[in-house]
Coordinates of C-alpha atoms and ligand atoms in Angstrom, one line a residue:
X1 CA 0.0 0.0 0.0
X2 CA 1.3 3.2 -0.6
X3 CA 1.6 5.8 2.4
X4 CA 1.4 9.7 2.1
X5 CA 3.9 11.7 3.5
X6 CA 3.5 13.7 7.0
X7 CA 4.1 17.0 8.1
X8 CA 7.3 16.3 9.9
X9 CA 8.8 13.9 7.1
X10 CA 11.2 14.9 4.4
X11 CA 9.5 14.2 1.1
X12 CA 12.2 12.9 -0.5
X13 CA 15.1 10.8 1.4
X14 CA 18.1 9.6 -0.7
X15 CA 20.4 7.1 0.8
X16 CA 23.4 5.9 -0.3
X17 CA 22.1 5.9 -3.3
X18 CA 24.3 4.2 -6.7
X19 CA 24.4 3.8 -10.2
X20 CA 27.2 1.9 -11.8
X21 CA 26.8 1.3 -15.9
X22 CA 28.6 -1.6 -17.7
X23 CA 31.6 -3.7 -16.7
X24 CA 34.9 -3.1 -18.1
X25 CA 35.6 -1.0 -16.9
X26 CA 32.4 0.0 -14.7
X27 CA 31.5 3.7 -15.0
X28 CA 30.6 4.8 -11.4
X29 CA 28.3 7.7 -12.0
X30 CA 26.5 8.1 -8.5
X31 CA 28.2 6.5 -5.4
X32 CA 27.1 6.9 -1.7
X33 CA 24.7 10.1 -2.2
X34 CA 22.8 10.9 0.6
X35 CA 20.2 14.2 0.9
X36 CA 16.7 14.5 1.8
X37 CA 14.5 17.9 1.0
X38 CA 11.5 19.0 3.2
X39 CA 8.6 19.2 2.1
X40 CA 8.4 22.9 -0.5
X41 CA 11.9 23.3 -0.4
X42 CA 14.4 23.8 -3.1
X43 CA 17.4 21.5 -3.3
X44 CA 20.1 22.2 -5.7
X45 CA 22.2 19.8 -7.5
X46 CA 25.7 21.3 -9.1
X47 CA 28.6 21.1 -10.2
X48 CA 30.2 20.2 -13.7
X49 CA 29.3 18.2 -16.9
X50 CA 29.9 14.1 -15.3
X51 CA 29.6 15.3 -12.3
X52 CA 26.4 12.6 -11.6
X53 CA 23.9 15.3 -11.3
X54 CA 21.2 14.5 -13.7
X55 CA 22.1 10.8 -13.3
X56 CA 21.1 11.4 -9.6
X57 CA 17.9 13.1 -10.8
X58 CA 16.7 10.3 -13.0
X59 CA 17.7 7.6 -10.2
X60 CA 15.3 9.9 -7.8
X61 CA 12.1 9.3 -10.4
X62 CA 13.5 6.0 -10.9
X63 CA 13.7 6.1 -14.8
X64 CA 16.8 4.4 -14.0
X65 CA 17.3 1.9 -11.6
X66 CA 19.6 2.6 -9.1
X67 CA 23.1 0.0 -8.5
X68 CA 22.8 0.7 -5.0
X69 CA 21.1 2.5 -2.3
X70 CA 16.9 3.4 -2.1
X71 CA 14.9 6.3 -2.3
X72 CA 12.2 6.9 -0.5
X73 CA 9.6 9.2 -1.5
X74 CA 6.4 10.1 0.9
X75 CA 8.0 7.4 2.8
X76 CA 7.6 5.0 0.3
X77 CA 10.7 2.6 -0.9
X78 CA 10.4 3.4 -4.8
X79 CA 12.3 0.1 -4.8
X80 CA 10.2 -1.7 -2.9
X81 CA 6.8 -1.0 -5.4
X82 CA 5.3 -3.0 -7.6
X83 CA 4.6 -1.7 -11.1
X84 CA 0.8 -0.2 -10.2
X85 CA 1.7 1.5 -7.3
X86 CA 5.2 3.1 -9.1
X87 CA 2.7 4.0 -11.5
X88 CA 0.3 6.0 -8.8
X89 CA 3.6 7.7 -7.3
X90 CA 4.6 8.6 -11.0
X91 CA 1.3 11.2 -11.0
X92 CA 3.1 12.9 -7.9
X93 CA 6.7 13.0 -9.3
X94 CA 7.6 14.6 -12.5
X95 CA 10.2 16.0 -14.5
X96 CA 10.9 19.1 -16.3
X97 CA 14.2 18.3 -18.9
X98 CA 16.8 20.6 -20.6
X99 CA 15.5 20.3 -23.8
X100 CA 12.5 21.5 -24.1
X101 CA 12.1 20.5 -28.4
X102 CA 13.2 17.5 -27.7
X103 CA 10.7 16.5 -24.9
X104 CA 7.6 17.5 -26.4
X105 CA 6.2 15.2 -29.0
X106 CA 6.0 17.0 -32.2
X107 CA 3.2 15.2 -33.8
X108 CA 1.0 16.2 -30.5
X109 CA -0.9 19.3 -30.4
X110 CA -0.3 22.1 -27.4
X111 CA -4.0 20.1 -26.0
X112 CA -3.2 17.1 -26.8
X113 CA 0.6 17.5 -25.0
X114 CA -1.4 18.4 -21.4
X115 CA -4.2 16.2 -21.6
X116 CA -1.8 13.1 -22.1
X117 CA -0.8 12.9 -17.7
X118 CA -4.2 13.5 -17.3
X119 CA -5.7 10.1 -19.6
X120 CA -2.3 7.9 -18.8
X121 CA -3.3 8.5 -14.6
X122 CA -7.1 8.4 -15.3
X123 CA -7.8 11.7 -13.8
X124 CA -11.1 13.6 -14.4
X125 CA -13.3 13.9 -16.7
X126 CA -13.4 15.4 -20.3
X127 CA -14.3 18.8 -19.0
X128 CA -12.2 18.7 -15.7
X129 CA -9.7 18.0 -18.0
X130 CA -10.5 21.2 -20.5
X131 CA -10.4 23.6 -17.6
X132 CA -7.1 22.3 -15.7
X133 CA -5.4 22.4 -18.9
X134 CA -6.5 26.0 -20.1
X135 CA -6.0 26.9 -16.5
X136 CA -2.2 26.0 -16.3
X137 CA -1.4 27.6 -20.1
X138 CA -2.7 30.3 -18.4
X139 CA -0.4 30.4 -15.3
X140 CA 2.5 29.4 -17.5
X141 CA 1.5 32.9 -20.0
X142 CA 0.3 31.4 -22.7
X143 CA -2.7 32.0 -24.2
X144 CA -5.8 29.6 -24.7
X145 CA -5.4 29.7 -29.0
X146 CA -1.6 27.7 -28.1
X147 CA -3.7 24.7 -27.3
X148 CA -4.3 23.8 -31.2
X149 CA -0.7 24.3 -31.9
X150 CA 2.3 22.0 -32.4
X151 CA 5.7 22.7 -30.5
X152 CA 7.5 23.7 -33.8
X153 CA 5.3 27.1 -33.8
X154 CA 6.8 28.2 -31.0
X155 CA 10.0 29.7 -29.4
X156 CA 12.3 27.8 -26.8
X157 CA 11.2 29.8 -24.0
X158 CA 7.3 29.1 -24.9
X159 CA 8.3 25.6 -25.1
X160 CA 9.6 24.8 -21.7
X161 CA 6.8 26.7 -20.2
X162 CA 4.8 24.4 -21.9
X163 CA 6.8 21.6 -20.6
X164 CA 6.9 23.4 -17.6
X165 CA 2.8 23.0 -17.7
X166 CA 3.2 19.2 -18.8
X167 CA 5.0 18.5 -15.4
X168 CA 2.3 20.1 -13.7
X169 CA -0.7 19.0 -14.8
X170 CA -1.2 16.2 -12.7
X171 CA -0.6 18.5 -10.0
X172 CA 2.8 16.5 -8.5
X173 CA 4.4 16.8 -4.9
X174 CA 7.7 17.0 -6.0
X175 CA 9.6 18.3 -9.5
X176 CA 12.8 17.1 -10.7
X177 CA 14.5 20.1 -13.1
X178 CA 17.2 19.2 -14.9
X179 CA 19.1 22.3 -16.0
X180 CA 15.5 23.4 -17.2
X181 CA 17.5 27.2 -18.8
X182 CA 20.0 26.0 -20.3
X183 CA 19.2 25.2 -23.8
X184 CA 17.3 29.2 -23.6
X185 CA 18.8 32.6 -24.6
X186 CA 19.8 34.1 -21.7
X187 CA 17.3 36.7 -22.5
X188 CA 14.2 34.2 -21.2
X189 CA 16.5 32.3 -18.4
X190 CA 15.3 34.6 -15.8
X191 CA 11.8 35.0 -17.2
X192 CA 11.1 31.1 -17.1
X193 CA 13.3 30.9 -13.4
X194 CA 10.8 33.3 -11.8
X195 CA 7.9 31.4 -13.4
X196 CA 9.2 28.4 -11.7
X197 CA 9.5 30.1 -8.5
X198 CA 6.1 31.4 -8.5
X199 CA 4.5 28.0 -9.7
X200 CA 6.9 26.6 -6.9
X201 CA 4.6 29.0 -4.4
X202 CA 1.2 28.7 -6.1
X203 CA 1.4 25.0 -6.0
X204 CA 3.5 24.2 -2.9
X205 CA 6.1 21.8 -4.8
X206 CA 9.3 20.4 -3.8
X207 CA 11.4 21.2 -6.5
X208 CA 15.1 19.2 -6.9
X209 CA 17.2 21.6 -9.3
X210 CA 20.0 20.7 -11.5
X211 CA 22.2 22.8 -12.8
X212 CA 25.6 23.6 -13.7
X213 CA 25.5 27.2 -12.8
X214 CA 25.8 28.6 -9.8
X215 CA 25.0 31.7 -10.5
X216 CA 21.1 30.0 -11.4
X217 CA 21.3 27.8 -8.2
X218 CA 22.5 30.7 -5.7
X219 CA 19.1 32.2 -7.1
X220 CA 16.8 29.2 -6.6
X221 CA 17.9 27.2 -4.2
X222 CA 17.3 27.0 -0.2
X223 CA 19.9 23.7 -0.2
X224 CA 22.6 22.6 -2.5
X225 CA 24.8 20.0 -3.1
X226 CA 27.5 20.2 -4.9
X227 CA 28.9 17.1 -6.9
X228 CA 32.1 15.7 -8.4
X229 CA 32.8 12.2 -9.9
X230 CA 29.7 11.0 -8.3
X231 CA 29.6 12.2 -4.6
X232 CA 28.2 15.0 -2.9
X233 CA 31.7 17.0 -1.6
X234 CA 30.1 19.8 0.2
X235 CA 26.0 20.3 1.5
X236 CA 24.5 23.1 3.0
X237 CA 22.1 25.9 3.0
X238 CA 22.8 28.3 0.2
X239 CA 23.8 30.8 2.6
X240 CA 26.6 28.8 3.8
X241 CA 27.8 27.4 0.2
X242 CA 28.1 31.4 -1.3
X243 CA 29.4 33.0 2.2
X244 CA 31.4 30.5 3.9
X245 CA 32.2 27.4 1.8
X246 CA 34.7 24.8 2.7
X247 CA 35.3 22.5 0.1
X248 CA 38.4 23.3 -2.3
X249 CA 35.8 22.2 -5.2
X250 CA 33.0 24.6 -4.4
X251 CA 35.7 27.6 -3.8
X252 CA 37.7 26.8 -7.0
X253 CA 33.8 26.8 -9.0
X254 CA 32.4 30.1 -6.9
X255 CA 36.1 32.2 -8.2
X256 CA 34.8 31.0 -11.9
X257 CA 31.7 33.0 -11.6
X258 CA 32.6 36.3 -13.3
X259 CA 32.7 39.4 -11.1
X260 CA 32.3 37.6 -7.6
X261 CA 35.6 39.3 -6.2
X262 CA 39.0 38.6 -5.1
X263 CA 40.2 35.0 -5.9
X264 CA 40.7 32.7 -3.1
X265 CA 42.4 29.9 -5.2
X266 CA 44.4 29.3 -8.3
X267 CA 41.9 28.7 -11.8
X268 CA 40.8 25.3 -11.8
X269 CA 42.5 23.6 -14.3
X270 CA 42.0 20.4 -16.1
X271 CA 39.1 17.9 -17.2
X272 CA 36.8 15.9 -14.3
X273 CA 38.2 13.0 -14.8
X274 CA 36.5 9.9 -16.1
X275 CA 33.8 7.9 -13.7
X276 CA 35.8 4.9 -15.3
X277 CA 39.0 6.1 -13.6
X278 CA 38.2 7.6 -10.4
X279 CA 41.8 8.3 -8.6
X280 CA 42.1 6.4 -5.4
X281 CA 42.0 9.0 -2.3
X282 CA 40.0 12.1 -2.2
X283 CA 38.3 11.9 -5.7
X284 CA 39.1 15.5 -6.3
X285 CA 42.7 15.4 -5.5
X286 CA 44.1 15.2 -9.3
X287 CA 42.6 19.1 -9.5
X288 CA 42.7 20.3 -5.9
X289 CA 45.4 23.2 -5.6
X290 CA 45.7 22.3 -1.9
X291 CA 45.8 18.5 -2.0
X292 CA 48.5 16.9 0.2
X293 CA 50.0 13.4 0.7
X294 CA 46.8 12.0 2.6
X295 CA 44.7 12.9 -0.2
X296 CA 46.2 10.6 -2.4
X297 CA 46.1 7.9 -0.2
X298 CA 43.0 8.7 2.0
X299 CA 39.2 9.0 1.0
X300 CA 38.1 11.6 3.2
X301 CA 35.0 11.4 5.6
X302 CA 32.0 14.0 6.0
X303 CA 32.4 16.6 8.5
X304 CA 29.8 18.8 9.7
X305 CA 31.2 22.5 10.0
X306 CA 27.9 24.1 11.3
X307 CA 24.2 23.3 11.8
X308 CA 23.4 21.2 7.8
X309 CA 26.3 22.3 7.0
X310 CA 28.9 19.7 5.7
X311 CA 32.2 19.6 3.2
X312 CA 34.2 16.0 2.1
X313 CA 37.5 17.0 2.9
X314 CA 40.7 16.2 5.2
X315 CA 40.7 20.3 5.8
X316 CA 38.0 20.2 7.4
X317 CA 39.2 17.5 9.6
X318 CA 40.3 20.0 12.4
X319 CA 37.0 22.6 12.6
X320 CA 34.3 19.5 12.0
X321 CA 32.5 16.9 13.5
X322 CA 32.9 13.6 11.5
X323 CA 29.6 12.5 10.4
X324 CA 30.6 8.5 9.5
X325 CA 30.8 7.6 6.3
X326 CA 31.8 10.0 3.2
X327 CA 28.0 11.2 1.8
X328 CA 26.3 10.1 4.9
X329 CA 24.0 13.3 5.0
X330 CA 21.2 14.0 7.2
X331 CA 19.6 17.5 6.6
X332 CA 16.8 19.1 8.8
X333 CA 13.5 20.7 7.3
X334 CA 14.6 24.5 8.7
X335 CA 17.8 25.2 7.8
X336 CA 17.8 26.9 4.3
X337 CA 19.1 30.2 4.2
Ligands
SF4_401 FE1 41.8 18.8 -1.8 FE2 42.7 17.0 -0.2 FE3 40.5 18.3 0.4 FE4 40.4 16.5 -1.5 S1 40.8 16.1 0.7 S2 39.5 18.5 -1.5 S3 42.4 16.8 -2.4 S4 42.6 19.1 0.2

């Protein structure tokens, strides 16, 4: 049976959550991740191309199917369902992808597009259906004559808010955007962010946001996570990641952002290296300007600088409390900046 989530539960819980794809050699893409995100929050995913980001994000949904770990959503083990019920917590779990051409059938009109959620979960009827569907191209700014329309007639910003209105017809708890600006001139990124964060509000979602720019994630997000090769190296509410981060990684990406002031560390140079050769030690270490011997030899663990606040990294050794494991995150509803 599936339950419904509480008040005082997260909404989404992640632990130690894996993929690995093939054999020789296996590609880790996602290893030990841990998060969870209250109930309306914002949780932000970052860091570069391979990072495991939107691998993460599609092991959350369960469109893959994770090596290791669970994920439990409304306090349900997605693992643990069987194909019915993963098809009733589907309704309440959606996603919103980069490309917004690409996930809108072309052969479907603008009507046709929104009423599909609504005829695959078997919710209301013919006119119920009408009104929630002119109701939403409404709330995403589009008006009612788009609805007998093909995608191809319209710009990439008027695309993802209509893929912005397919993820939300069926009115879902929880929204998993993967870099949902980044195929959009940066003319209509913030016009389609603030959408998001007003939809967000109107309709009380959880939103889990990917993206590779911080910059976009600093303006969205209440938590973030920020990833390399797999695992989450630093976690905390946004206020903590911009003002006082820890992690070597998330300093070295925060002095790429044009503008933001004096430079705490050297450029970071070099490619991420492949999650078919991930160096032994601190997984970081081939980049890190301050890496030392124990980072070659050493993985290190999680410690917890302040309150949710937490950075993967022998540094920290000396100001943080170890929290077990490397990944092992436990986050509080509360403590987003
Ligand atoms: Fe750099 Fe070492 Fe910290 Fe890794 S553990 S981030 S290599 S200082």
């Amino acid at each position: 049976m599936v339950k419904q989530t509480t008040a005082s539960s997260p909404l989404l819980q992640v632990e130690d959550l894996g993929k690995t794809f093939g054999q020789k050699p296996p590609v880790q893409a996602v290893r030990g991740v841990n998060f969870s995100i209250a109930q309306g929050q914002t949780f932000g995913l970052v860091g570069e191309s391979g990072s495991g980001k939107s691998t993460t994000g599609r092991l959350v949904l369960r469109l893959l199917e994770p090596s290791a770990g669970r994920v439990l959503f409304r306090g349900n083990d997605l693992g643990k369902l069987g194909k019915k019920e993963l098809r009733q917590e589907r309704r309440h779990m959606q996603m919103i992808f980069q490309d917004p051409y690409g996930s809108l059938n072309r052969w479907m009109s603008i009507r046709e597009t929104l009423e599909e959620p609504l005829l695959v979960h078997g919710l209301l009827d013919p006119a119920g259906r009408k009104q929630r569907v002119e109701t939403l191209l409404n709330e995403v700014g589009l008006p009612k004559a788009a609805l007998d329309k093909y995608p191809h007639e319209f710009s990439g910003g008027q695309r993802q808010r209509i893929a912005i209105a397919r993820a939300l017809v069926t009115e879902p708890e929880l929204i998993v955007a993967d870099e949902p600006v980044s195929a959009l001139d940066v003319s209509v990124q913030a016009q389609v962010l603030n959408l998001l964060l007003n939809l967000q509000e109107s309709h009380k979602m959880t939103l889990l946001f990917i993206s590779h720019d911080l910059r976009v994630v600093e303006f969205m997000c209440d938590q973030i996570a920020v990833m390399y090769l797999g695992q989450i190296m630093e976690l905390g509410p946004r206020k903590a990641i911009y003002r006082t981060p820890q992690h070597p990684y998330t300093r070295a990406l925060l002095d790429s952002i044009p503008g933001r002031g004096k430079k705490e560390l050297p450029r970071l140079k070099g490619e991420i290296p492949s999650p078919s050769a991930i160096p032994p030690g601190c997984p970081f270490n081939t980049r890190c300007p301050l890496a030392f011997d124990r980072c070659f030899r050493e993985q290190p663990a999680l410690y917890e600088l302040s309150p949710g606040h937490v950075s993967a990294c022998h540094l920290a050794e000396a100001e943080g409390q170890p929290q077990g494991r490397p990944n092992n995150i436990a986050m509080s509803p509360g403590t987003g900046a």
